[in-house]
Amino acid sequence: MIKLVGFWVSPFVLRVSWALKLKGVEYEYIEEDVFNKSPLLLELNPVHKKVPVLVHGHNVIVESLVILEYIDETWKQYPLLPQEPCDRANARFWAKFAEEKLMKNSWTAMSSQGDEKKLFLQSTLEDLEKIEGELKGKGKYFGGENLGYLDLALGWITYLVPVWEDIGSITILDPVKFPCTTAWMQNFLNHPVIKEDFPPRDKTDFYFRTRREEILALVGSPSKG
């Protein structure tokens, strides 16, 4: 029995869902209230207390990029990671870079104001330039003609960044500056497995607008002694 514990808009959960579907693996999805964490989540992931959690029989796997590798090693059909060790290492590097740099900087650019917004927007664009360089000459996807590990790891860009741009009144995905990235996005969004598995845009927009308002209200509130 395979179960995936997740949260509807989480990019970390979606990348696991995409991987399972690409592999043709059936699973039960369990929606988690991440703001009121269930005893199940706390039992399955007592260290980080976060989604996603993959349950495969008696095995409990946490952390989305770790889960992707577990899925790829467990179900051999439709390989996700490249075959060559150097290529695998490179894919892991860029997945970590995008998560630790691009995601954090673009999120902060969306949810901040003034000079802080300008600073993090510039950092975001510099990060995306590096992703653009990695995509040049690669074909439809990072690994060539088939979706792979790095595409799934960076898939959040295709549906979250446009929302964050609208909410934060910023421009990140300029097709003139980043033609390879925007072409990759369209290929990704049009993939038959991927396009059926996105959260509703209006619901996603409302969720992140609310989160941004909460963050700005917290930043703007007077500190308590």
Short mmCIF file of C-alpha atoms in Angstrom, two decimals:
data_model
loop_
_atom_site.label_atom_id
_atom_site.label_comp_id
_atom_site.label_asym_id
_atom_site.label_seq_id
_atom_site.Cartn_x
_atom_site.Cartn_y
_atom_site.Cartn_z
CA MET A 1 0.00 0.00 0.00
CA ILE A 2 1.40 3.38 -1.04
CA LYS A 3 0.24 6.59 0.60
CA LEU A 4 1.23 10.21 0.06
CA VAL A 5 0.54 12.70 2.84
CA GLY A 6 0.49 16.20 1.43
CA PHE A 7 -0.92 19.70 1.21
CA TRP A 8 -2.81 20.76 -1.90
CA VAL A 9 -0.63 23.69 -3.00
CA SER A 10 2.77 22.48 -1.79
CA PRO A 11 5.38 22.32 -4.57
CA PHE A 12 7.23 19.69 -2.53
CA VAL A 13 4.18 17.44 -2.52
CA LEU A 14 3.38 18.02 -6.19
CA ARG A 15 6.84 16.93 -7.36
CA VAL A 16 6.30 13.60 -5.57
CA SER A 17 2.83 13.22 -7.06
CA TRP A 18 4.21 13.91 -10.54
CA ALA A 19 6.93 11.30 -10.08
CA LEU A 20 4.48 8.61 -8.98
CA LYS A 21 2.20 9.33 -11.92
CA LEU A 22 5.06 9.32 -14.43
CA LYS A 23 6.03 5.91 -13.05
CA GLY A 24 2.44 4.68 -13.26
CA VAL A 25 2.36 3.95 -9.52
CA GLU A 26 -1.07 4.03 -7.89
CA TYR A 27 -1.27 5.57 -4.43
CA GLU A 28 -3.67 6.94 -1.85
CA TYR A 29 -3.47 10.68 -1.26
CA ILE A 30 -4.09 12.00 2.27
CA GLU A 31 -4.61 15.76 2.59
CA GLU A 32 -2.94 17.29 5.64
CA ASP A 33 -3.87 20.51 7.43
CA VAL A 34 -0.40 21.99 7.76
CA PHE A 35 -1.70 24.72 10.08
CA ASN A 36 -3.22 22.19 12.47
CA LYS A 37 -0.98 19.17 12.12
CA SER A 38 -2.56 15.79 12.58
CA PRO A 39 -1.35 13.01 14.89
CA LEU A 40 -0.65 10.99 11.73
CA LEU A 41 1.81 13.56 10.38
CA LEU A 42 3.51 13.96 13.76
CA GLU A 43 3.86 10.20 14.00
CA LEU A 44 5.18 9.74 10.47
CA ASN A 45 7.54 12.73 10.45
CA PRO A 46 8.39 13.57 14.08
CA VAL A 47 11.65 15.32 13.15
CA HIS A 48 10.50 18.01 10.69
CA LYS A 49 6.71 17.63 11.07
CA LYS A 50 6.28 18.57 7.40
CA VAL A 51 4.79 17.21 4.20
CA PRO A 52 5.32 15.36 1.96
CA VAL A 53 5.52 11.95 3.56
CA LEU A 54 5.57 8.81 1.41
CA VAL A 55 4.43 5.58 3.05
CA HIS A 56 5.39 2.43 1.15
CA GLY A 57 4.42 -0.61 3.17
CA HIS A 58 6.45 -0.32 6.37
CA ASN A 59 8.80 2.28 4.88
CA VAL A 60 8.27 5.96 5.69
CA ILE A 61 10.22 8.40 3.51
CA VAL A 62 10.36 12.18 4.08
CA GLU A 63 11.87 15.19 2.30
CA SER A 64 10.66 15.58 -1.28
CA LEU A 65 13.99 15.30 -3.11
CA VAL A 66 14.88 12.22 -1.05
CA ILE A 67 11.46 10.78 -1.91
CA LEU A 68 12.08 11.36 -5.63
CA GLU A 69 15.25 9.31 -5.44
CA TYR A 70 13.50 6.56 -3.46
CA ILE A 71 10.75 6.40 -6.08
CA ASP A 72 13.29 6.25 -8.89
CA GLU A 73 15.24 3.43 -7.25
CA THR A 74 12.14 1.46 -6.25
CA TRP A 75 10.22 1.61 -9.52
CA LYS A 76 12.61 1.27 -12.44
CA GLN A 77 10.17 2.15 -15.24
CA TYR A 78 10.55 5.67 -16.63
CA PRO A 79 13.93 6.60 -15.05
CA LEU A 80 14.03 10.08 -13.55
CA LEU A 81 17.70 10.58 -12.71
CA PRO A 82 20.32 10.51 -15.47
CA GLN A 83 22.34 7.33 -15.94
CA GLU A 84 25.80 8.90 -15.74
CA PRO A 85 27.11 9.67 -12.19
CA CYS A 86 28.30 13.15 -13.22
CA ASP A 87 24.91 13.99 -14.71
CA ARG A 88 23.13 12.74 -11.58
CA ALA A 89 25.36 14.88 -9.39
CA ASN A 90 24.70 17.88 -11.61
CA ALA A 91 20.92 17.37 -11.40
CA ARG A 92 21.09 17.18 -7.61
CA PHE A 93 23.19 20.35 -7.49
CA TRP A 94 20.71 22.40 -9.53
CA ALA A 95 17.72 21.03 -7.63
CA LYS A 96 19.31 22.16 -4.37
CA PHE A 97 20.33 25.51 -5.86
CA ALA A 98 16.80 26.24 -7.05
CA GLU A 99 15.31 25.34 -3.69
CA GLU A 100 17.82 27.16 -1.50
CA LYS A 101 18.31 30.24 -3.67
CA LEU A 102 15.69 30.81 -6.38
CA MET A 103 12.66 29.70 -4.37
CA LYS A 104 13.61 31.63 -1.23
CA ASN A 105 14.58 34.79 -3.11
CA SER A 106 11.47 34.85 -5.31
CA TRP A 107 9.22 34.16 -2.32
CA THR A 108 10.80 37.04 -0.39
CA ALA A 109 10.56 39.36 -3.41
CA MET A 110 6.84 38.62 -3.56
CA SER A 111 6.19 39.01 0.16
CA SER A 112 8.28 42.11 0.94
CA GLN A 113 8.26 45.82 0.13
CA GLY A 114 10.59 48.70 -0.69
CA ASP A 115 14.34 48.18 -0.81
CA GLU A 116 14.05 44.62 0.45
CA LYS A 117 11.79 43.74 -2.47
CA LYS A 118 14.23 45.29 -4.96
CA LEU A 119 17.18 43.44 -3.43
CA PHE A 120 15.51 40.03 -3.49
CA LEU A 121 14.06 40.58 -6.95
CA GLN A 122 17.54 41.27 -8.28
CA SER A 123 18.83 38.13 -6.56
CA THR A 124 15.97 36.16 -8.09
CA LEU A 125 16.83 37.35 -11.59
CA GLU A 126 20.48 36.46 -11.07
CA ASP A 127 19.46 32.99 -9.91
CA LEU A 128 17.21 32.53 -12.92
CA GLU A 129 20.04 33.54 -15.26
CA LYS A 130 21.98 30.55 -13.96
CA ILE A 131 19.00 28.24 -14.55
CA GLU A 132 18.65 29.70 -18.06
CA GLY A 133 22.28 28.89 -18.76
CA GLU A 134 21.79 25.31 -17.61
CA LEU A 135 18.83 24.88 -19.98
CA LYS A 136 20.56 26.12 -23.13
CA GLY A 137 20.97 23.38 -25.69
CA LYS A 138 19.16 20.78 -23.60
CA GLY A 139 16.03 20.23 -25.74
CA LYS A 140 12.49 20.21 -24.34
CA TYR A 141 13.54 19.42 -20.77
CA PHE A 142 16.62 19.55 -18.57
CA GLY A 143 17.42 15.95 -19.42
CA GLY A 144 16.60 16.16 -23.12
CA GLU A 145 13.33 14.91 -24.59
CA ASN A 146 11.89 13.24 -21.48
CA LEU A 147 10.81 14.72 -18.15
CA GLY A 148 13.25 13.89 -15.39
CA TYR A 149 14.28 14.52 -11.80
CA LEU A 150 15.40 18.11 -12.31
CA ASP A 151 12.23 19.05 -14.22
CA LEU A 152 10.12 17.76 -11.34
CA ALA A 153 12.32 19.49 -8.77
CA LEU A 154 11.94 22.84 -10.58
CA GLY A 155 8.34 22.34 -11.67
CA TRP A 156 7.13 24.79 -9.01
CA ILE A 157 8.47 27.62 -11.17
CA THR A 158 5.80 26.96 -13.80
CA TYR A 159 2.77 27.48 -11.57
CA LEU A 160 3.96 29.40 -8.50
CA VAL A 161 6.18 32.12 -9.97
CA PRO A 162 3.40 33.52 -12.23
CA VAL A 163 1.15 33.75 -9.18
CA TRP A 164 3.87 35.39 -7.11
CA GLU A 165 4.52 37.86 -9.93
CA ASP A 166 0.87 38.96 -9.92
CA ILE A 167 0.60 39.18 -6.16
CA GLY A 168 3.91 40.98 -5.64
CA SER A 169 3.60 43.22 -8.74
CA ILE A 170 6.98 42.01 -9.98
CA THR A 171 8.34 40.62 -13.26
CA ILE A 172 10.55 37.55 -13.12
CA LEU A 173 9.78 35.34 -16.12
CA ASP A 174 10.59 37.75 -18.94
CA PRO A 175 10.53 35.68 -22.16
CA VAL A 176 13.03 38.02 -23.80
CA LYS A 177 15.58 37.60 -21.00
CA PHE A 178 14.81 33.94 -20.35
CA PRO A 179 13.69 32.32 -23.61
CA CYS A 180 14.93 28.83 -22.69
CA THR A 181 13.20 28.91 -19.31
CA THR A 182 9.87 30.10 -20.70
CA ALA A 183 10.02 27.50 -23.51
CA TRP A 184 10.76 24.80 -20.92
CA MET A 185 7.80 26.01 -18.86
CA GLN A 186 5.42 25.57 -21.79
CA ASN A 187 6.75 22.08 -22.51
CA PHE A 188 6.37 21.19 -18.86
CA LEU A 189 2.84 22.61 -18.55
CA ASN A 190 1.72 20.80 -21.70
CA HIS A 191 2.98 17.38 -20.63
CA PRO A 192 -0.07 15.07 -20.41
CA VAL A 193 0.76 13.87 -16.89
CA ILE A 194 1.66 17.28 -15.52
CA LYS A 195 -1.18 19.39 -16.91
CA GLU A 196 -3.81 17.30 -15.12
CA ASP A 197 -2.23 17.77 -11.70
CA PHE A 198 -2.12 21.48 -10.84
CA PRO A 199 -3.99 23.25 -8.04
CA PRO A 200 -6.70 25.69 -9.20
CA ARG A 201 -5.22 29.08 -10.10
CA ASP A 202 -7.88 31.14 -8.26
CA LYS A 203 -7.51 29.10 -5.08
CA THR A 204 -3.71 29.29 -5.31
CA ASP A 205 -3.86 33.04 -5.84
CA PHE A 206 -6.12 33.54 -2.81
CA TYR A 207 -3.93 31.35 -0.61
CA PHE A 208 -0.72 33.26 -1.39
CA ARG A 209 -2.37 36.68 -1.22
CA THR A 210 -3.52 35.78 2.26
CA ARG A 211 -0.07 34.53 3.22
CA ARG A 212 1.54 37.74 1.92
CA GLU A 213 -0.89 39.92 3.86
CA GLU A 214 -0.14 37.95 7.03
CA ILE A 215 3.62 38.36 6.53
CA LEU A 216 3.37 42.10 5.83
CA ALA A 217 1.09 42.59 8.84
CA LEU A 218 3.58 40.76 11.03
CA VAL A 219 6.52 42.78 9.73
CA GLY A 220 4.61 46.02 10.15
CA SER A 221 3.41 45.32 13.69
CA PRO A 222 5.30 46.94 16.57
CA SER A 223 7.71 44.64 18.37
CA LYS A 224 6.84 43.55 21.87
CA GLY A 225 9.32 44.00 24.66
#
